[in-house]
mmCIF file of C-alpha atoms in Angstrom:
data_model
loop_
_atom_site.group_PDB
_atom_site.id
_atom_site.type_symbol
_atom_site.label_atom_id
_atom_site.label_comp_id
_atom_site.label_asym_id
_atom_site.label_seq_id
_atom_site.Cartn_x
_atom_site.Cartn_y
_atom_site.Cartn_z
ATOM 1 C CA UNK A 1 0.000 0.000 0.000
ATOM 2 C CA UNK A 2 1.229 3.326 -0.396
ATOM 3 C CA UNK A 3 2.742 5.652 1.903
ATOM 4 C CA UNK A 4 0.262 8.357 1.403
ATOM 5 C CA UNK A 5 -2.788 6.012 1.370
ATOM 6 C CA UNK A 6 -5.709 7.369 2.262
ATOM 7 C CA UNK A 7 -7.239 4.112 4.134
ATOM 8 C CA UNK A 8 -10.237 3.797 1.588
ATOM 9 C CA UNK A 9 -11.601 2.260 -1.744
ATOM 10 C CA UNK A 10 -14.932 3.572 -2.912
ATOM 11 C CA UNK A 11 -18.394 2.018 -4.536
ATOM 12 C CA UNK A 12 -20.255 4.553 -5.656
ATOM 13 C CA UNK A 13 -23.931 2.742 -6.803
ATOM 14 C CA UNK A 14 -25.890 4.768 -9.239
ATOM 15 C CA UNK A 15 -29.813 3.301 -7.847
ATOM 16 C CA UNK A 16 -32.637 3.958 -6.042
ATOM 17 C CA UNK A 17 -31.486 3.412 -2.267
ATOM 18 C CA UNK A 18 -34.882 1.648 -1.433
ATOM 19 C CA UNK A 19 -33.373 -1.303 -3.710
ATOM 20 C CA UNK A 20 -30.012 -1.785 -1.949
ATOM 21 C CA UNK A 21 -31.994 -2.413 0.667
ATOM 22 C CA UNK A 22 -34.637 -4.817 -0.363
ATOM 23 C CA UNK A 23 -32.049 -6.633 -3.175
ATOM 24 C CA UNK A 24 -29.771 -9.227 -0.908
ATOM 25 C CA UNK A 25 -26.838 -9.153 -3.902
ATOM 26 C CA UNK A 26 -24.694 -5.895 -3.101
ATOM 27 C CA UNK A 27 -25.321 -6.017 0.848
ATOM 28 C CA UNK A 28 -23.331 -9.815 0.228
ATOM 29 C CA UNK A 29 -20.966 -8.412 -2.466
ATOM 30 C CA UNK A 30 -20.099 -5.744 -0.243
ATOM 31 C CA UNK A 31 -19.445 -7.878 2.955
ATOM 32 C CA UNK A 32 -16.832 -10.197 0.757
ATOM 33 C CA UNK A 33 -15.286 -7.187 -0.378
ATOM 34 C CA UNK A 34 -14.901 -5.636 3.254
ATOM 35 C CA UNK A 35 -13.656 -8.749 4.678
ATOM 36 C CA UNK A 36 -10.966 -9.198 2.492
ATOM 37 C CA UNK A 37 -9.610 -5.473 2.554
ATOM 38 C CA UNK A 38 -9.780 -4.730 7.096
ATOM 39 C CA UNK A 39 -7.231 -7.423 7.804
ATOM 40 C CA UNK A 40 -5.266 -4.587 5.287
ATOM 41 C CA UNK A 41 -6.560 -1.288 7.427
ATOM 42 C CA UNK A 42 -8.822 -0.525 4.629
ATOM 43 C CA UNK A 43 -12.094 0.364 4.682
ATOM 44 C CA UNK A 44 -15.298 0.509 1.867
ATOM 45 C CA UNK A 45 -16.052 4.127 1.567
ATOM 46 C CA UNK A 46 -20.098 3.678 -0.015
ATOM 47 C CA UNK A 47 -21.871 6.517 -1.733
ATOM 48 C CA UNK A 48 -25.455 5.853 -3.422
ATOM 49 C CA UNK A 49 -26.545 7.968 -5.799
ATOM 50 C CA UNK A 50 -29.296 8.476 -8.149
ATOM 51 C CA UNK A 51 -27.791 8.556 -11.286
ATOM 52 C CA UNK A 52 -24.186 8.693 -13.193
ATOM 53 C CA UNK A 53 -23.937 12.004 -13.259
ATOM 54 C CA UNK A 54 -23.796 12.374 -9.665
ATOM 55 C CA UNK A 55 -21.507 9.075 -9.659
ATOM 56 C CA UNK A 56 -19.199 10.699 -12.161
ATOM 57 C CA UNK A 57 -19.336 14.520 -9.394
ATOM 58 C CA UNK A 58 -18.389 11.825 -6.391
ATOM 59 C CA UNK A 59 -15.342 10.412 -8.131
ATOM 60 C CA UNK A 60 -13.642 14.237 -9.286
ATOM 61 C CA UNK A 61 -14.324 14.950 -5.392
ATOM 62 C CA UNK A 62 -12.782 11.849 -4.334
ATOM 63 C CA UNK A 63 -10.012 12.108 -6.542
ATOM 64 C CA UNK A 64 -9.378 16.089 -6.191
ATOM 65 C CA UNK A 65 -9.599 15.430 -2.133
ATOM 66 C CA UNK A 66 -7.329 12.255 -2.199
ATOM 67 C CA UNK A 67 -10.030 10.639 -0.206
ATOM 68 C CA UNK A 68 -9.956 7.157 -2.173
ATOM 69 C CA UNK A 69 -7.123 4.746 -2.973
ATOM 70 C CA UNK A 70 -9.019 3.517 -5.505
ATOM 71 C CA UNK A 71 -12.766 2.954 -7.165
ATOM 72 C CA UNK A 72 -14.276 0.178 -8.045
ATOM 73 C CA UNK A 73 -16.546 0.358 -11.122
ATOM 74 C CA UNK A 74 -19.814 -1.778 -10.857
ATOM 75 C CA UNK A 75 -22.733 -2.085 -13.095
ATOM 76 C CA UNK A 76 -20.888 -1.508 -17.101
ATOM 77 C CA UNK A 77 -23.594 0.403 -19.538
ATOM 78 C CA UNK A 78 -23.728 0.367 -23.031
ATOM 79 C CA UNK A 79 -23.244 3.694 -23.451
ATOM 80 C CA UNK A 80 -20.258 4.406 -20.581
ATOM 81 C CA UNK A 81 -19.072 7.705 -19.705
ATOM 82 C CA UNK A 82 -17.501 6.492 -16.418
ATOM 83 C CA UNK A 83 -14.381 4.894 -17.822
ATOM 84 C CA UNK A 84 -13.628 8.303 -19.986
ATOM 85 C CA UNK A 85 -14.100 10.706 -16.847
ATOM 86 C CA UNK A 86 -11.675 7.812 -14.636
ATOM 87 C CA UNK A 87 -8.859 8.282 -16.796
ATOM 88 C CA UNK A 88 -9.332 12.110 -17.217
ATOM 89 C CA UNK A 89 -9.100 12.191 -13.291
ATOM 90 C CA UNK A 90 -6.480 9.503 -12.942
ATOM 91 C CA UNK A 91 -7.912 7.621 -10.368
ATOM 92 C CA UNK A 92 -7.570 3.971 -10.037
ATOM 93 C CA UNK A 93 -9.960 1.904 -10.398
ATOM 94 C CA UNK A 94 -10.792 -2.316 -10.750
ATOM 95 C CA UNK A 95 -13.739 -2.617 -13.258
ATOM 96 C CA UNK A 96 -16.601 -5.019 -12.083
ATOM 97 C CA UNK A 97 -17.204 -6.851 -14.930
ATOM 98 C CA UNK A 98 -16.466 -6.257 -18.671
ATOM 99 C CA UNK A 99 -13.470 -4.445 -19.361
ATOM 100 C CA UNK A 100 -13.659 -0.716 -20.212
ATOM 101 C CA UNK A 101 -12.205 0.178 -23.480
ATOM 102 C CA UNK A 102 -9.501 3.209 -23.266
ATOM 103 C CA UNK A 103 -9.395 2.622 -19.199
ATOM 104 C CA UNK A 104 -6.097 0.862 -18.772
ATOM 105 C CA UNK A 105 -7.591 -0.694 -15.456
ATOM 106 C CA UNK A 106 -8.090 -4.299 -14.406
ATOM 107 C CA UNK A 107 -11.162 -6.443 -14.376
ATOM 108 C CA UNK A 108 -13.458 -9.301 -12.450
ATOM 109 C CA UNK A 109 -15.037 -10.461 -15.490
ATOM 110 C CA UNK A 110 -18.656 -12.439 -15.368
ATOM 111 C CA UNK A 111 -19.949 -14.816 -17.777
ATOM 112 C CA UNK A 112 -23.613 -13.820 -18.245
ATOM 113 C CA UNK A 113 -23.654 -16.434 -21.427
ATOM 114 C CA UNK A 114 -22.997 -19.854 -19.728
ATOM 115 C CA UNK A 115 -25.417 -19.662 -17.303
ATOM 116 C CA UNK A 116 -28.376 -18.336 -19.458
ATOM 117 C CA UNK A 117 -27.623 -21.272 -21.578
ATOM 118 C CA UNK A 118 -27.840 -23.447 -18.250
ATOM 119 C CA UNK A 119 -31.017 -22.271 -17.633
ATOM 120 C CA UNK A 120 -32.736 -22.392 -21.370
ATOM 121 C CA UNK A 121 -31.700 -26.179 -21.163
ATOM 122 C CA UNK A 122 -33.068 -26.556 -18.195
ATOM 123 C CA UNK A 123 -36.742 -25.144 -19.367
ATOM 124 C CA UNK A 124 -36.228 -26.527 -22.920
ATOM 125 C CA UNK A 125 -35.530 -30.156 -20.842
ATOM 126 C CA UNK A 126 -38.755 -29.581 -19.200
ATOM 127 C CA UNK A 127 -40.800 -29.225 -22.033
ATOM 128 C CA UNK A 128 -41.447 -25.051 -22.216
ATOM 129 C CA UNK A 129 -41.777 -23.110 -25.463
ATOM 130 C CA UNK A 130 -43.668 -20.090 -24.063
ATOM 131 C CA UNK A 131 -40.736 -18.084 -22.594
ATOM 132 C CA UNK A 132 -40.358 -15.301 -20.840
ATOM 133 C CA UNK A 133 -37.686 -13.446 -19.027
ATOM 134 C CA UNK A 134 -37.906 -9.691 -16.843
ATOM 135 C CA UNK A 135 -34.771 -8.723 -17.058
ATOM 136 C CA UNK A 136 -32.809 -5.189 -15.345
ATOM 137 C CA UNK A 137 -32.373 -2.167 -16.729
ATOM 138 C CA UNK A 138 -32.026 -2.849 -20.638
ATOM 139 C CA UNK A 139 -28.695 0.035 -20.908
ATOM 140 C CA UNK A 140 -26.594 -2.404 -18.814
ATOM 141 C CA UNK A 141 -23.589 -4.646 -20.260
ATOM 142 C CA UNK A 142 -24.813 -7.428 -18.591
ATOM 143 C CA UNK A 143 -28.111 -7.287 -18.906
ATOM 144 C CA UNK A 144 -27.514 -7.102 -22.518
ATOM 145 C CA UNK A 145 -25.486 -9.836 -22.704
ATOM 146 C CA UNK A 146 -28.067 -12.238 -21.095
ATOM 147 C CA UNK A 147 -30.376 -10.783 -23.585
ATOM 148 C CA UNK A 148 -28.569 -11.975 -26.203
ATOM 149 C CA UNK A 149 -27.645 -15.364 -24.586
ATOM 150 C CA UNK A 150 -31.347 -16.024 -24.382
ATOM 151 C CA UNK A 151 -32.231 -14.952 -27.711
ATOM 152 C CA UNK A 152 -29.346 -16.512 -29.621
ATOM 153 C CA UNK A 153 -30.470 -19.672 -27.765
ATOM 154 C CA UNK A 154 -33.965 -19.647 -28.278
ATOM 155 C CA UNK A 155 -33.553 -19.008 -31.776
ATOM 156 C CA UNK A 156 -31.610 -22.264 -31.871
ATOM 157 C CA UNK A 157 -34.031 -24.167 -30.282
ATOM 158 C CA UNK A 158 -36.754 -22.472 -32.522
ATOM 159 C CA UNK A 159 -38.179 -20.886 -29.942
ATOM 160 C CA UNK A 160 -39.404 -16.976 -29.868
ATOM 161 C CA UNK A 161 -38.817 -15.935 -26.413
ATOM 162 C CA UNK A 162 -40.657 -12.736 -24.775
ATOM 163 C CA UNK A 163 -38.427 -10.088 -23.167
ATOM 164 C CA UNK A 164 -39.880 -7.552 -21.481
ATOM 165 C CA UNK A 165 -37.580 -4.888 -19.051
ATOM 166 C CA UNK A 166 -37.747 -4.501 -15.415
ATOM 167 C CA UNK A 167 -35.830 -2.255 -12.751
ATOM 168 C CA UNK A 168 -35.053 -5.013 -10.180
ATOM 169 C CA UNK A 169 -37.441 -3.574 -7.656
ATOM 170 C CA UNK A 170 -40.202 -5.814 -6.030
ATOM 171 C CA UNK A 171 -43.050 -3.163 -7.890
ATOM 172 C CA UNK A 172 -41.585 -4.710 -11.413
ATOM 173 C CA UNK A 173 -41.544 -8.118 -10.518
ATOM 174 C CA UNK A 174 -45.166 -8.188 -9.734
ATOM 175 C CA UNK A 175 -46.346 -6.012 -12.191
ATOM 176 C CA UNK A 176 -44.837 -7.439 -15.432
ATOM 177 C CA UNK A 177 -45.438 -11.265 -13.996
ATOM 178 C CA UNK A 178 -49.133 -9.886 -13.910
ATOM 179 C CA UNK A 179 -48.901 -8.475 -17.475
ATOM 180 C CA UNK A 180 -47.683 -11.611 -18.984
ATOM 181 C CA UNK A 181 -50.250 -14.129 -17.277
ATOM 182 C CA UNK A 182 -52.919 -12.013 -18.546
ATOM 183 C CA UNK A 183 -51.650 -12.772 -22.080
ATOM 184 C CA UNK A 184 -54.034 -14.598 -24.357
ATOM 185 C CA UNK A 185 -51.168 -16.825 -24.785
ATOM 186 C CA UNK A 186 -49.259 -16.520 -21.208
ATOM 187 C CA UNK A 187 -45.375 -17.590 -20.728
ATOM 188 C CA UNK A 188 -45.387 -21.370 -19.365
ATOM 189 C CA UNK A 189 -42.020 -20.321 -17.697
ATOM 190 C CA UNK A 190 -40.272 -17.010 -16.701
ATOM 191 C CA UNK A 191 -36.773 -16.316 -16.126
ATOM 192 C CA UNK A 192 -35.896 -13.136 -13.928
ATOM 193 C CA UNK A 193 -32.721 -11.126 -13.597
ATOM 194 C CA UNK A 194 -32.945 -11.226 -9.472
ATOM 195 C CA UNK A 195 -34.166 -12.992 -6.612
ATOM 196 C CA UNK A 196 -36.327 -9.637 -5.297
ATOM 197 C CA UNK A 197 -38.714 -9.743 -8.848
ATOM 198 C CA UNK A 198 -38.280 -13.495 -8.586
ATOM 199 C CA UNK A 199 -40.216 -13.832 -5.162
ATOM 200 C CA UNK A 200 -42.626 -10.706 -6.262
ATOM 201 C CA UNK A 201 -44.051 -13.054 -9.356
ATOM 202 C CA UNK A 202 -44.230 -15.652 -7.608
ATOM 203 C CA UNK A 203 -46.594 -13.882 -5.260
ATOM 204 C CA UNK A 204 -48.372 -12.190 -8.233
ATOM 205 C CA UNK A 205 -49.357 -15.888 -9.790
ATOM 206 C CA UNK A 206 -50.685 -17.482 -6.584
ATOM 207 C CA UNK A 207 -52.890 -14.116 -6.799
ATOM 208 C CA UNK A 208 -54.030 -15.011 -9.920
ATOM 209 C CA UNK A 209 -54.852 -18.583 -9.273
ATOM 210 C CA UNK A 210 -51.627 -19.692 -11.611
ATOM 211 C CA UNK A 211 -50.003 -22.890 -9.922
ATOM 212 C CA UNK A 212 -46.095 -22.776 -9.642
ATOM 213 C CA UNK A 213 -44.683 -25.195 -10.856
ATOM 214 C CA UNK A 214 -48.050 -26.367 -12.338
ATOM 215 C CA UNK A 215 -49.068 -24.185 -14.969
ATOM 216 C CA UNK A 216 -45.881 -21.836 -14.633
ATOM 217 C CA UNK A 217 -42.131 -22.328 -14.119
ATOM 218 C CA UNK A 218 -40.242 -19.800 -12.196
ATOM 219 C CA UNK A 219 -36.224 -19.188 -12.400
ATOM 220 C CA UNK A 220 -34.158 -16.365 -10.171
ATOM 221 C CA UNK A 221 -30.814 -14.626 -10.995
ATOM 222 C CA UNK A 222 -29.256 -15.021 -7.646
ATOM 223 C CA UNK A 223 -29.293 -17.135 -4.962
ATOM 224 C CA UNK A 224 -30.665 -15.882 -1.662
ATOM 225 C CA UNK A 225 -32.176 -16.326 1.598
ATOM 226 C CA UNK A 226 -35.567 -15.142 -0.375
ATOM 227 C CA UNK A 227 -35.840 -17.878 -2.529
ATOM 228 C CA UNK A 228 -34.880 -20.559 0.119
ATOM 229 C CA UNK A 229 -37.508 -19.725 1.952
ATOM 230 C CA UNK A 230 -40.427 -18.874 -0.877
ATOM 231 C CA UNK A 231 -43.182 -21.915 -1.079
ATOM 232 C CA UNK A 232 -42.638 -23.405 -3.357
ATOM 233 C CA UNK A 233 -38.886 -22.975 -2.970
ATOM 234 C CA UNK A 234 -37.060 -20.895 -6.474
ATOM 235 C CA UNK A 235 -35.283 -22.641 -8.711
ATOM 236 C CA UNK A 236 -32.024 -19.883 -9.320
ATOM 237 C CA UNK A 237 -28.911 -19.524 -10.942
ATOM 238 C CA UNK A 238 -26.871 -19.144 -7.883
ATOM 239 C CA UNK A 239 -23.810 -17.402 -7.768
ATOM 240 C CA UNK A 240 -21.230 -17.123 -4.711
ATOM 241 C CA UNK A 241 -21.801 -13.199 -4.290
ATOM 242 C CA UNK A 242 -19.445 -12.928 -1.177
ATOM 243 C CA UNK A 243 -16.850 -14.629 -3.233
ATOM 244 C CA UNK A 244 -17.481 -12.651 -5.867
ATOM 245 C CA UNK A 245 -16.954 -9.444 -3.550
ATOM 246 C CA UNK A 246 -13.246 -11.502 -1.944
ATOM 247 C CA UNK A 247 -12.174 -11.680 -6.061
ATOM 248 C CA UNK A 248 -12.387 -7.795 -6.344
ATOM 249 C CA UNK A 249 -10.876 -6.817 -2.984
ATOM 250 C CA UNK A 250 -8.183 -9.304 -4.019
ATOM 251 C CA UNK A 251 -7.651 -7.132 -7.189
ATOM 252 C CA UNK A 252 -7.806 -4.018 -5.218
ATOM 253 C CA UNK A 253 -5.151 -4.917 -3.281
ATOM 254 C CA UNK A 254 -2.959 -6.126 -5.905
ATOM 255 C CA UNK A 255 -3.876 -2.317 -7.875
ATOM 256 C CA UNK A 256 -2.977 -0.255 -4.839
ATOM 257 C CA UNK A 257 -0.050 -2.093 -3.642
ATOM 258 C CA UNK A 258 1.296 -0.956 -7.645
ATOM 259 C CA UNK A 259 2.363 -4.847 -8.491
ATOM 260 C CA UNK A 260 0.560 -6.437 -11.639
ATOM 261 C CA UNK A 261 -3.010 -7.759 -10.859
ATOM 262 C CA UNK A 262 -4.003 -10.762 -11.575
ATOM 263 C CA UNK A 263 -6.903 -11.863 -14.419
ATOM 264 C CA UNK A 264 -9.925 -12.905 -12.285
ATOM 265 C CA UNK A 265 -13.521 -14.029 -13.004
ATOM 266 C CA UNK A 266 -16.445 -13.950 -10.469
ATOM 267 C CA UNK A 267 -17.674 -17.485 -9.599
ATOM 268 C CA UNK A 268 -19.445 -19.233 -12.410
ATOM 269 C CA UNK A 269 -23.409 -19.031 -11.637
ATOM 270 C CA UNK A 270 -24.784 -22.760 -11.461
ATOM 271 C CA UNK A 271 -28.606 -23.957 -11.678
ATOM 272 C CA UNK A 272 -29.870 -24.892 -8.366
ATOM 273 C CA UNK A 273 -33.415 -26.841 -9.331
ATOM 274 C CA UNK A 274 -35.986 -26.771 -6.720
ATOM 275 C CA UNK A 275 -39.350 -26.809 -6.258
ATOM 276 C CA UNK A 276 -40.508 -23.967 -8.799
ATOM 277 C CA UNK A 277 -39.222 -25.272 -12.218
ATOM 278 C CA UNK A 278 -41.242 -28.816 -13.368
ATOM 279 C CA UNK A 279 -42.505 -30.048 -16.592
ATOM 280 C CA UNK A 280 -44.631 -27.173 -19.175
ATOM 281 C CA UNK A 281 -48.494 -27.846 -18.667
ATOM 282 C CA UNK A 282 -50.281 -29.734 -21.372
ATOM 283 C CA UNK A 283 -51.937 -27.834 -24.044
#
């Protein structure tokens, strides 16, 4: 560490505070990442904020006030301005996810590909054409990149999937689950981008009178305490989020102390089958 460290790293998240604390992912992420970096004497200086542009006003204050070591840069978009404005400022920074092109700056990379495959084979196994996923905000990388997993896959399968675009928030979940089941032709199965819109939908179809896993097949992004305990139990693609959290304070570490940093990936997200995935309904 250097001399003139300043003790922190900072995570600013650009989202509606009411989500970080309903959405189990970042309060884990966050606890792998802190336990990994206070055996060091550093500390996880957190700012939430609406939207990038205050994101992008936190980082010139951090970095004009030497208040940060180092950032790390969460949740990619499509259209980035982040990466530009970190290499204006010169602050370092370990990129969560895809790599940021003109950033020289390291990266824990996910595969969002693999494990939408592993869960298309799992509802093709099962018998489902009539697929639908709510996924996150459509602007970021990842989301994208499951988009086009799914799509790519489906098409293979000859299968026309329906997509339609949440915010991660419990409101969503339950609202487009409630949308799709009032289809003239409603989704047999539906994949979700979190555990929080997950656990919502599931709610919204007992409402409705749908069975799960009789008429409908439910699948979560994310692996939590939620979808343990939901009856019937959610069938996920679960993820080790606190390891996750350890891989990026190890690359942290490895930035600030100026040595190279290693090439890391977050842990592979694996199908966990439980009680809310079975075979499609016959027509």
């Amino acid at each position: 560490m250097a001399a003139t460290s300043s003790g922190a790293v900072g995570l600013v998240l650009a989202r509606p505070a009411r989500l970080l604390g309903t959405e189990p992912f970042f309060m884990e992420f966050i606890a792998g990442i802190e336990e990994h970096l206070t055996p060091h004497d550093l500390s996880l200086l957190l700012h939430v904020v609406p939207a990038h542009d205050a994101e992008i006003t936190a980082y010139r204050r951090w970095a004009s006030g030497g208040l940060v070591d180092a950032v790390l840069l969460v949740n990619r978009t499509v259209v980035d301005p982040r990466p530009a404005v970190l290499r204006e400022i010169g602050l370092p920074a370990v990129v969560v996810g895809e790599p940021a092109a003109g950033l020289t700056a390291p990266a824990v990379r996910t595969d969002d590909a693999g494990p939408v495959a592993q869960a298309l084979e799992h509802l093709l196994s099962l018998g489902h054409t009539r697929i639908a996923r709510i996924t996150g905000p459509a602007g970021l990388l990842h989301t994208a990149a499951r988009t086009t997993a799914l799509v790519g896959g489906c098409r293979a399968a000859g299968v026309a999937p329906t997509i339609v675009e949440g915010d991660y928030s419990e409101e969503a979940g339950a609202k487009l689950t409630a949308a799709l089941l009032n289809r003239a032709e409603p989704p047999t199965a539906i994949l979700y981008d979190n555990d929080v819109m997950a656990v919502a939908g599931l709610n919204t179809a007992k409402e409705l009178g749908v069975s799960v896993p009789g008429e409908l097949s439910l699948i979560a992004w994310d692996d939590s305490t939620l979808c343990r305990l939901a009856s019937p139990a959610l069938t996920t693609m679960s993820v080790d989020v606190h390891r996750f959290g350890v891989a990026v304070a190890e690359s942290v570490l490895e930035l600030i102390g100026g040595g190279p940093v290693a090439e890391r990936w977050s842990p592979a997200a694996a199908l966990v089958a439980r009680d809310s995935s079975a075979a499609a309904p016959v027509r």
